[in-house]
Amino acid sequence: DTTRDSMEVAARVVATLHVHRGKMKSAAAFGYLTATDVADELVRRGTPFAEAHQQVGKLVRYCLSEEKTFAELRQDEARRFIPAWDRRLARVASLPELAVERRRAIGGTARAQVTRQMAFSEQRMDELKKEFARRK
């Protein structure tokens, strides 16, 4: 009963959901969604993880204090915290869409994974509807 009721509530929420892409994109930029990706890129380049984490953390704190997104940073500002800052890191930092697409693991946020999970969920919902109908 609880599961059925929860599913009904979730269905109502989704049916009335309005996505504001511009607001979502702005919120993603100020949420520093790409901070982990910047640290990962630094690690790939040979920076020890703890150091990369510390550098990115300092950059995020600076951005918060200055009310700036990564995309709004000048190169000299970013290099104060991340000496290896270059165009590649700026691109990684400034494009949340890339961060979303990089998550290709099962259950990840990449479009292909979301599509896969949606298809699986629809199939499972059909199975559950049939099961509930048999029980009635």
mmCIF file of N, CA and C in Angstrom, residues 4-106:
data_model
loop_
_atom_site.group_PDB
_atom_site.id
_atom_site.type_symbol
_atom_site.label_atom_id
_atom_site.label_comp_id
_atom_site.label_asym_id
_atom_site.label_seq_id
_atom_site.Cartn_x
_atom_site.Cartn_y
_atom_site.Cartn_z
ATOM 1 N N ARG A 4 2.483 1.677 -3.423
ATOM 2 C CA ARG A 4 1.495 2.131 -4.408
ATOM 3 C C ARG A 4 1.185 3.607 -4.198
ATOM 4 N N ASP A 5 0.938 3.992 -2.954
ATOM 5 C CA ASP A 5 0.641 5.394 -2.662
ATOM 6 C C ASP A 5 1.813 6.307 -3.030
ATOM 7 N N SER A 6 3.023 5.856 -2.741
ATOM 8 C CA SER A 6 4.217 6.647 -3.092
ATOM 9 C C SER A 6 4.335 6.808 -4.594
ATOM 10 N N MET A 7 4.049 5.742 -5.324
ATOM 11 C CA MET A 7 4.121 5.803 -6.780
ATOM 12 C C MET A 7 3.060 6.758 -7.338
ATOM 13 N N GLU A 8 1.890 6.761 -6.744
ATOM 14 C CA GLU A 8 0.842 7.679 -7.199
ATOM 15 C C GLU A 8 1.247 9.130 -6.973
ATOM 16 N N VAL A 9 1.832 9.410 -5.825
ATOM 17 C CA VAL A 9 2.304 10.770 -5.532
ATOM 18 C C VAL A 9 3.415 11.154 -6.508
ATOM 19 N N ALA A 10 4.364 10.238 -6.720
ATOM 20 C CA ALA A 10 5.470 10.516 -7.651
ATOM 21 C C ALA A 10 4.930 10.786 -9.055
ATOM 22 N N ALA A 11 3.933 10.022 -9.481
ATOM 23 C CA ALA A 11 3.345 10.216 -10.809
ATOM 24 C C ALA A 11 2.710 11.600 -10.922
ATOM 25 N N ARG A 12 2.045 12.053 -9.874
ATOM 26 C CA ARG A 12 1.439 13.394 -9.886
ATOM 27 C C ARG A 12 2.516 14.475 -9.958
ATOM 28 N N VAL A 13 3.586 14.279 -9.224
ATOM 29 C CA VAL A 13 4.681 15.262 -9.244
ATOM 30 C C VAL A 13 5.257 15.360 -10.648
ATOM 31 N N VAL A 14 5.562 14.232 -11.253
ATOM 32 C CA VAL A 14 6.161 14.227 -12.591
ATOM 33 C C VAL A 14 5.188 14.807 -13.615
ATOM 34 N N ALA A 15 3.910 14.503 -13.480
ATOM 35 C CA ALA A 15 2.920 14.988 -14.439
ATOM 36 C C ALA A 15 2.784 16.514 -14.414
ATOM 37 N N THR A 16 3.063 17.130 -13.294
ATOM 38 C CA THR A 16 2.912 18.587 -13.183
ATOM 39 C C THR A 16 4.253 19.324 -13.154
ATOM 40 N N LEU A 17 5.334 18.606 -13.353
ATOM 41 C CA LEU A 17 6.666 19.180 -13.296
ATOM 42 C C LEU A 17 6.934 20.096 -14.487
ATOM 43 N N HIS A 18 7.459 21.276 -14.211
ATOM 44 C CA HIS A 18 7.868 22.211 -15.257
ATOM 45 C C HIS A 18 9.356 22.451 -15.091
ATOM 46 N N VAL A 19 10.122 22.099 -16.103
ATOM 47 C CA VAL A 19 11.569 22.258 -16.061
ATOM 48 C C VAL A 19 11.939 23.597 -16.682
ATOM 49 N N HIS A 20 12.672 24.392 -15.942
ATOM 50 C CA HIS A 20 13.151 25.688 -16.428
ATOM 51 C C HIS A 20 14.642 25.539 -16.704
ATOM 52 N N ARG A 21 14.969 25.225 -17.955
ATOM 53 C CA ARG A 21 16.349 24.913 -18.327
ATOM 54 C C ARG A 21 17.327 26.029 -17.973
ATOM 55 N N GLY A 22 16.943 27.259 -18.211
ATOM 56 C CA GLY A 22 17.831 28.380 -17.910
ATOM 57 C C GLY A 22 18.157 28.462 -16.429
ATOM 58 N N LYS A 23 17.136 28.288 -15.597
ATOM 59 C CA LYS A 23 17.351 28.322 -14.151
ATOM 60 C C LYS A 23 18.209 27.145 -13.695
ATOM 61 N N MET A 24 17.986 25.984 -14.300
ATOM 62 C CA MET A 24 18.786 24.810 -13.945
ATOM 63 C C MET A 24 20.250 25.035 -14.322
ATOM 64 N N LYS A 25 20.493 25.597 -15.493
ATOM 65 C CA LYS A 25 21.864 25.827 -15.946
ATOM 66 C C LYS A 25 22.561 26.840 -15.036
ATOM 67 N N SER A 26 21.846 27.895 -14.671
ATOM 68 C CA SER A 26 22.418 28.900 -13.779
ATOM 69 C C SER A 26 22.732 28.303 -12.408
ATOM 70 N N ALA A 27 21.819 27.520 -11.888
ATOM 71 C CA ALA A 27 22.026 26.887 -10.573
ATOM 72 C C ALA A 27 23.201 25.919 -10.620
ATOM 73 N N ALA A 28 23.360 25.207 -11.723
ATOM 74 C CA ALA A 28 24.485 24.267 -11.851
ATOM 75 C C ALA A 28 25.813 25.011 -11.835
ATOM 76 N N ALA A 29 25.861 26.173 -12.485
ATOM 77 C CA ALA A 29 27.103 26.953 -12.524
ATOM 78 C C ALA A 29 27.475 27.459 -11.138
ATOM 79 N N PHE A 30 26.493 27.933 -10.384
ATOM 80 C CA PHE A 30 26.782 28.450 -9.049
ATOM 81 C C PHE A 30 26.878 27.342 -8.013
ATOM 82 N N GLY A 31 26.529 26.130 -8.412
ATOM 83 C CA GLY A 31 26.657 24.999 -7.499
ATOM 84 C C GLY A 31 28.015 24.334 -7.584
ATOM 85 N N TYR A 32 28.846 24.796 -8.496
ATOM 86 C CA TYR A 32 30.194 24.260 -8.676
ATOM 87 C C TYR A 32 30.167 22.752 -8.878
ATOM 88 N N LEU A 33 29.199 22.332 -9.671
ATOM 89 C CA LEU A 33 29.009 20.931 -10.028
ATOM 90 C C LEU A 33 30.267 20.309 -10.618
ATOM 91 N N THR A 34 31.078 21.111 -11.269
ATOM 92 C CA THR A 34 32.247 20.599 -11.969
ATOM 93 C C THR A 34 33.509 20.555 -11.101
ATOM 94 N N ALA A 35 33.418 20.935 -9.850
ATOM 95 C CA ALA A 35 34.602 20.967 -8.984
ATOM 96 C C ALA A 35 35.283 19.597 -8.925
ATOM 97 N N THR A 36 34.518 18.547 -8.812
ATOM 98 C CA THR A 36 35.085 17.199 -8.769
ATOM 99 C C THR A 36 35.794 16.874 -10.078
ATOM 100 N N ASP A 37 35.216 17.315 -11.192
ATOM 101 C CA ASP A 37 35.825 17.060 -12.486
ATOM 102 C C ASP A 37 37.169 17.779 -12.617
ATOM 103 N N VAL A 38 37.244 18.996 -12.078
ATOM 104 C CA VAL A 38 38.509 19.733 -12.110
ATOM 105 C C VAL A 38 39.555 18.976 -11.288
ATOM 106 N N ALA A 39 39.175 18.528 -10.095
ATOM 107 C CA ALA A 39 40.113 17.759 -9.260
ATOM 108 C C ALA A 39 40.525 16.472 -9.966
ATOM 109 N N ASP A 40 39.579 15.792 -10.590
ATOM 110 C CA ASP A 40 39.904 14.558 -11.319
ATOM 111 C C ASP A 40 40.897 14.824 -12.446
ATOM 112 N N GLU A 41 40.703 15.925 -13.159
ATOM 113 C CA GLU A 41 41.618 16.278 -14.252
ATOM 114 C C GLU A 41 43.015 16.565 -13.706
ATOM 115 N N LEU A 42 43.088 17.252 -12.581
ATOM 116 C CA LEU A 42 44.393 17.514 -11.969
ATOM 117 C C LEU A 42 45.080 16.206 -11.576
ATOM 118 N N VAL A 43 44.323 15.279 -11.029
ATOM 119 C CA VAL A 43 44.883 13.979 -10.645
ATOM 120 C C VAL A 43 45.371 13.233 -11.880
ATOM 121 N N ARG A 44 44.601 13.268 -12.959
ATOM 122 C CA ARG A 44 45.030 12.621 -14.210
ATOM 123 C C ARG A 44 46.357 13.200 -14.698
ATOM 124 N N ARG A 45 46.590 14.466 -14.398
ATOM 125 C CA ARG A 45 47.829 15.128 -14.805
ATOM 126 C C ARG A 45 48.985 14.877 -13.833
ATOM 127 N N GLY A 46 48.698 14.162 -12.744
ATOM 128 C CA GLY A 46 49.777 13.822 -11.825
ATOM 129 C C GLY A 46 49.762 14.533 -10.492
ATOM 130 N N THR A 47 48.810 15.423 -10.259
ATOM 131 C CA THR A 47 48.702 16.096 -8.964
ATOM 132 C C THR A 47 48.151 15.090 -7.953
ATOM 133 N N PRO A 48 48.773 14.963 -6.785
ATOM 134 C CA PRO A 48 48.218 14.070 -5.760
ATOM 135 C C PRO A 48 46.785 14.487 -5.410
ATOM 136 N N PHE A 49 45.944 13.499 -5.128
ATOM 137 C CA PHE A 49 44.526 13.781 -4.893
ATOM 138 C C PHE A 49 44.315 14.816 -3.788
ATOM 139 N N ALA A 50 44.994 14.666 -2.664
ATOM 140 C CA ALA A 50 44.790 15.591 -1.539
ATOM 141 C C ALA A 50 45.122 17.028 -1.950
ATOM 142 N N GLU A 51 46.171 17.177 -2.736
ATOM 143 C CA GLU A 51 46.572 18.513 -3.202
ATOM 144 C C GLU A 51 45.540 19.072 -4.184
ATOM 145 N N ALA A 52 45.090 18.241 -5.103
ATOM 146 C CA ALA A 52 44.079 18.670 -6.076
ATOM 147 C C ALA A 52 42.803 19.091 -5.348
ATOM 148 N N HIS A 53 42.399 18.293 -4.385
ATOM 149 C CA HIS A 53 41.196 18.581 -3.604
ATOM 150 C C HIS A 53 41.345 19.920 -2.884
ATOM 151 N N GLN A 54 42.498 20.144 -2.299
ATOM 152 C CA GLN A 54 42.754 21.385 -1.559
ATOM 153 C C GLN A 54 42.736 22.592 -2.510
ATOM 154 N N GLN A 55 43.386 22.473 -3.644
ATOM 155 C CA GLN A 55 43.423 23.579 -4.604
ATOM 156 C C GLN A 55 42.017 23.935 -5.088
ATOM 157 N N VAL A 56 41.258 22.923 -5.450
ATOM 158 C CA VAL A 56 39.903 23.162 -5.959
ATOM 159 C C VAL A 56 39.030 23.740 -4.848
ATOM 160 N N GLY A 57 39.176 23.239 -3.644
ATOM 161 C CA GLY A 57 38.402 23.770 -2.514
ATOM 162 C C GLY A 57 38.673 25.248 -2.279
ATOM 163 N N LYS A 58 39.927 25.633 -2.365
ATOM 164 C CA LYS A 58 40.282 27.047 -2.206
ATOM 165 C C LYS A 58 39.688 27.892 -3.337
ATOM 166 N N LEU A 59 39.714 27.356 -4.540
ATOM 167 C CA LEU A 59 39.138 28.078 -5.673
ATOM 168 C C LEU A 59 37.634 28.254 -5.496
ATOM 169 N N VAL A 60 36.961 27.210 -5.059
ATOM 170 C CA VAL A 60 35.510 27.295 -4.833
ATOM 171 C C VAL A 60 35.215 28.336 -3.757
ATOM 172 N N ARG A 61 35.961 28.319 -2.654
ATOM 173 C CA ARG A 61 35.738 29.316 -1.597
ATOM 174 C C ARG A 61 35.946 30.734 -2.134
ATOM 175 N N TYR A 62 36.975 30.921 -2.952
ATOM 176 C CA TYR A 62 37.223 32.231 -3.566
ATOM 177 C C TYR A 62 36.025 32.634 -4.436
ATOM 178 N N CYS A 63 35.571 31.718 -5.277
ATOM 179 C CA CYS A 63 34.434 32.017 -6.154
ATOM 180 C C CYS A 63 33.199 32.383 -5.346
ATOM 181 N N LEU A 64 32.968 31.658 -4.282
ATOM 182 C CA LEU A 64 31.811 31.965 -3.428
ATOM 183 C C LEU A 64 31.939 33.366 -2.837
ATOM 184 N N SER A 65 33.117 33.694 -2.349
ATOM 185 C CA SER A 65 33.310 35.009 -1.724
ATOM 186 C C SER A 65 33.180 36.144 -2.743
ATOM 187 N N GLU A 66 33.553 35.870 -3.993
ATOM 188 C CA GLU A 66 33.486 36.874 -5.052
ATOM 189 C C GLU A 66 32.184 36.794 -5.860
ATOM 190 N N GLU A 67 31.338 35.814 -5.512
ATOM 191 C CA GLU A 67 30.080 35.566 -6.231
ATOM 192 C C GLU A 67 30.325 35.391 -7.728
ATOM 193 N N LYS A 68 31.291 34.529 -8.033
ATOM 194 C CA LYS A 68 31.647 34.222 -9.416
ATOM 195 C C LYS A 68 31.465 32.744 -9.695
ATOM 196 N N THR A 69 31.161 32.449 -10.938
ATOM 197 C CA THR A 69 31.172 31.062 -11.390
ATOM 198 C C THR A 69 32.567 30.761 -11.920
ATOM 199 N N PHE A 70 32.860 29.495 -12.158
ATOM 200 C CA PHE A 70 34.141 29.132 -12.759
ATOM 201 C C PHE A 70 34.312 29.825 -14.122
ATOM 202 N N ALA A 71 33.224 29.915 -14.871
ATOM 203 C CA ALA A 71 33.289 30.506 -16.211
ATOM 204 C C ALA A 71 33.642 31.991 -16.168
ATOM 205 N N GLU A 72 33.367 32.637 -15.070
ATOM 206 C CA GLU A 72 33.630 34.072 -14.952
ATOM 207 C C GLU A 72 35.053 34.397 -14.479
ATOM 208 N N LEU A 73 35.799 33.381 -14.136
ATOM 209 C CA LEU A 73 37.160 33.608 -13.631
ATOM 210 C C LEU A 73 38.111 34.016 -14.736
ATOM 211 N N ARG A 74 38.989 34.935 -14.417
ATOM 212 C CA ARG A 74 40.112 35.227 -15.296
ATOM 213 C C ARG A 74 41.179 34.166 -15.018
ATOM 214 N N GLN A 75 42.035 33.951 -15.986
ATOM 215 C CA GLN A 75 43.066 32.919 -15.847
ATOM 216 C C GLN A 75 43.981 33.213 -14.659
ATOM 217 N N ASP A 76 44.351 34.466 -14.462
ATOM 218 C CA ASP A 76 45.246 34.799 -13.352
ATOM 219 C C ASP A 76 44.586 34.559 -12.000
ATOM 220 N N GLU A 77 43.277 34.760 -11.914
ATOM 221 C CA GLU A 77 42.567 34.496 -10.660
ATOM 222 C C GLU A 77 42.628 33.006 -10.330
ATOM 223 N N ALA A 78 42.303 32.186 -11.328
ATOM 224 C CA ALA A 78 42.273 30.741 -11.109
ATOM 225 C C ALA A 78 43.662 30.209 -10.775
ATOM 226 N N ARG A 79 44.681 30.740 -11.414
ATOM 227 C CA ARG A 79 46.052 30.256 -11.175
ATOM 228 C C ARG A 79 46.561 30.581 -9.774
ATOM 229 N N ARG A 80 45.951 31.537 -9.103
ATOM 230 C CA ARG A 80 46.340 31.812 -7.713
ATOM 231 C C ARG A 80 46.079 30.593 -6.839
ATOM 232 N N PHE A 81 45.100 29.784 -7.213
ATOM 233 C CA PHE A 81 44.702 28.622 -6.420
ATOM 234 C C PHE A 81 45.106 27.313 -7.081
ATOM 235 N N ILE A 82 45.074 27.308 -8.409
ATOM 236 C CA ILE A 82 45.428 26.110 -9.182
ATOM 237 C C ILE A 82 46.494 26.524 -10.194
ATOM 238 N N PRO A 83 47.769 26.359 -9.844
ATOM 239 C CA PRO A 83 48.851 26.800 -10.732
ATOM 240 C C PRO A 83 48.783 26.173 -12.130
ATOM 241 N N ALA A 84 48.230 24.985 -12.258
ATOM 242 C CA ALA A 84 48.162 24.296 -13.553
ATOM 243 C C ALA A 84 46.970 24.749 -14.394
ATOM 244 N N TRP A 85 46.217 25.737 -13.937
ATOM 245 C CA TRP A 85 45.012 26.186 -14.647
ATOM 246 C C TRP A 85 45.372 26.572 -16.081
ATOM 247 N N ASP A 86 44.613 26.015 -17.027
ATOM 248 C CA ASP A 86 44.804 26.318 -18.439
ATOM 249 C C ASP A 86 43.452 26.252 -19.136
ATOM 250 N N ARG A 87 43.456 26.349 -20.450
ATOM 251 C CA ARG A 87 42.189 26.339 -21.197
ATOM 252 C C ARG A 87 41.406 25.050 -20.976
ATOM 253 N N ARG A 88 42.112 23.939 -20.925
ATOM 254 C CA ARG A 88 41.443 22.639 -20.726
ATOM 255 C C ARG A 88 40.727 22.604 -19.379
ATOM 256 N N LEU A 89 41.406 23.037 -18.316
ATOM 257 C CA LEU A 89 40.756 23.060 -17.000
ATOM 258 C C LEU A 89 39.598 24.054 -16.982
ATOM 259 N N ALA A 90 39.775 25.186 -17.637
ATOM 260 C CA ALA A 90 38.699 26.179 -17.699
ATOM 261 C C ALA A 90 37.471 25.578 -18.389
ATOM 262 N N ARG A 91 37.711 24.805 -19.445
ATOM 263 C CA ARG A 91 36.597 24.156 -20.158
ATOM 264 C C ARG A 91 35.925 23.116 -19.275
ATOM 265 N N VAL A 92 36.715 22.292 -18.625
ATOM 266 C CA VAL A 92 36.167 21.278 -17.713
ATOM 267 C C VAL A 92 35.330 21.957 -16.629
ATOM 268 N N ALA A 93 35.849 23.053 -16.082
ATOM 269 C CA ALA A 93 35.183 23.750 -14.986
ATOM 270 C C ALA A 93 33.919 24.476 -15.418
ATOM 271 N N SER A 94 33.879 24.934 -16.651
ATOM 272 C CA SER A 94 32.814 25.832 -17.094
ATOM 273 C C SER A 94 31.637 25.159 -17.780
ATOM 274 N N LEU A 95 31.722 23.863 -18.017
ATOM 275 C CA LEU A 95 30.654 23.191 -18.758
ATOM 276 C C LEU A 95 30.036 22.048 -17.949
ATOM 277 N N PRO A 96 29.033 22.368 -17.125
ATOM 278 C CA PRO A 96 28.375 21.317 -16.347
ATOM 279 C C PRO A 96 27.808 20.198 -17.216
ATOM 280 N N GLU A 97 27.445 20.533 -18.454
ATOM 281 C CA GLU A 97 26.892 19.523 -19.358
ATOM 282 C C GLU A 97 27.902 18.394 -19.575
ATOM 283 N N LEU A 98 29.178 18.750 -19.672
ATOM 284 C CA LEU A 98 30.209 17.727 -19.843
ATOM 285 C C LEU A 98 30.326 16.850 -18.598
ATOM 286 N N ALA A 99 30.192 17.468 -17.433
ATOM 287 C CA ALA A 99 30.268 16.710 -16.185
ATOM 288 C C ALA A 99 29.137 15.682 -16.120
ATOM 289 N N VAL A 100 27.976 16.086 -16.544
ATOM 290 C CA VAL A 100 26.822 15.178 -16.545
ATOM 291 C C VAL A 100 27.065 14.022 -17.514
ATOM 292 N N GLU A 101 27.558 14.327 -18.710
ATOM 293 C CA GLU A 101 27.790 13.289 -19.725
ATOM 294 C C GLU A 101 28.944 12.359 -19.373
ATOM 295 N N ARG A 102 29.867 12.800 -18.539
ATOM 296 C CA ARG A 102 31.000 11.940 -18.145
ATOM 297 C C ARG A 102 30.561 10.794 -17.244
ATOM 298 N N ARG A 103 29.435 10.911 -16.591
ATOM 299 C CA ARG A 103 28.968 9.888 -15.649
ATOM 300 C C ARG A 103 28.245 8.788 -16.415
ATOM 301 N N ARG A 104 29.043 7.872 -17.001
ATOM 302 C CA ARG A 104 28.501 6.831 -17.884
ATOM 303 C C ARG A 104 28.277 5.500 -17.188
ATOM 304 N N ALA A 105 28.627 5.402 -15.914
ATOM 305 C CA ALA A 105 28.435 4.144 -15.188
ATOM 306 C C ALA A 105 26.941 3.853 -15.052
ATOM 307 N N ILE A 106 26.615 2.611 -14.796
ATOM 308 C CA ILE A 106 25.213 2.236 -14.611
ATOM 309 C C ILE A 106 24.617 3.108 -13.511
#
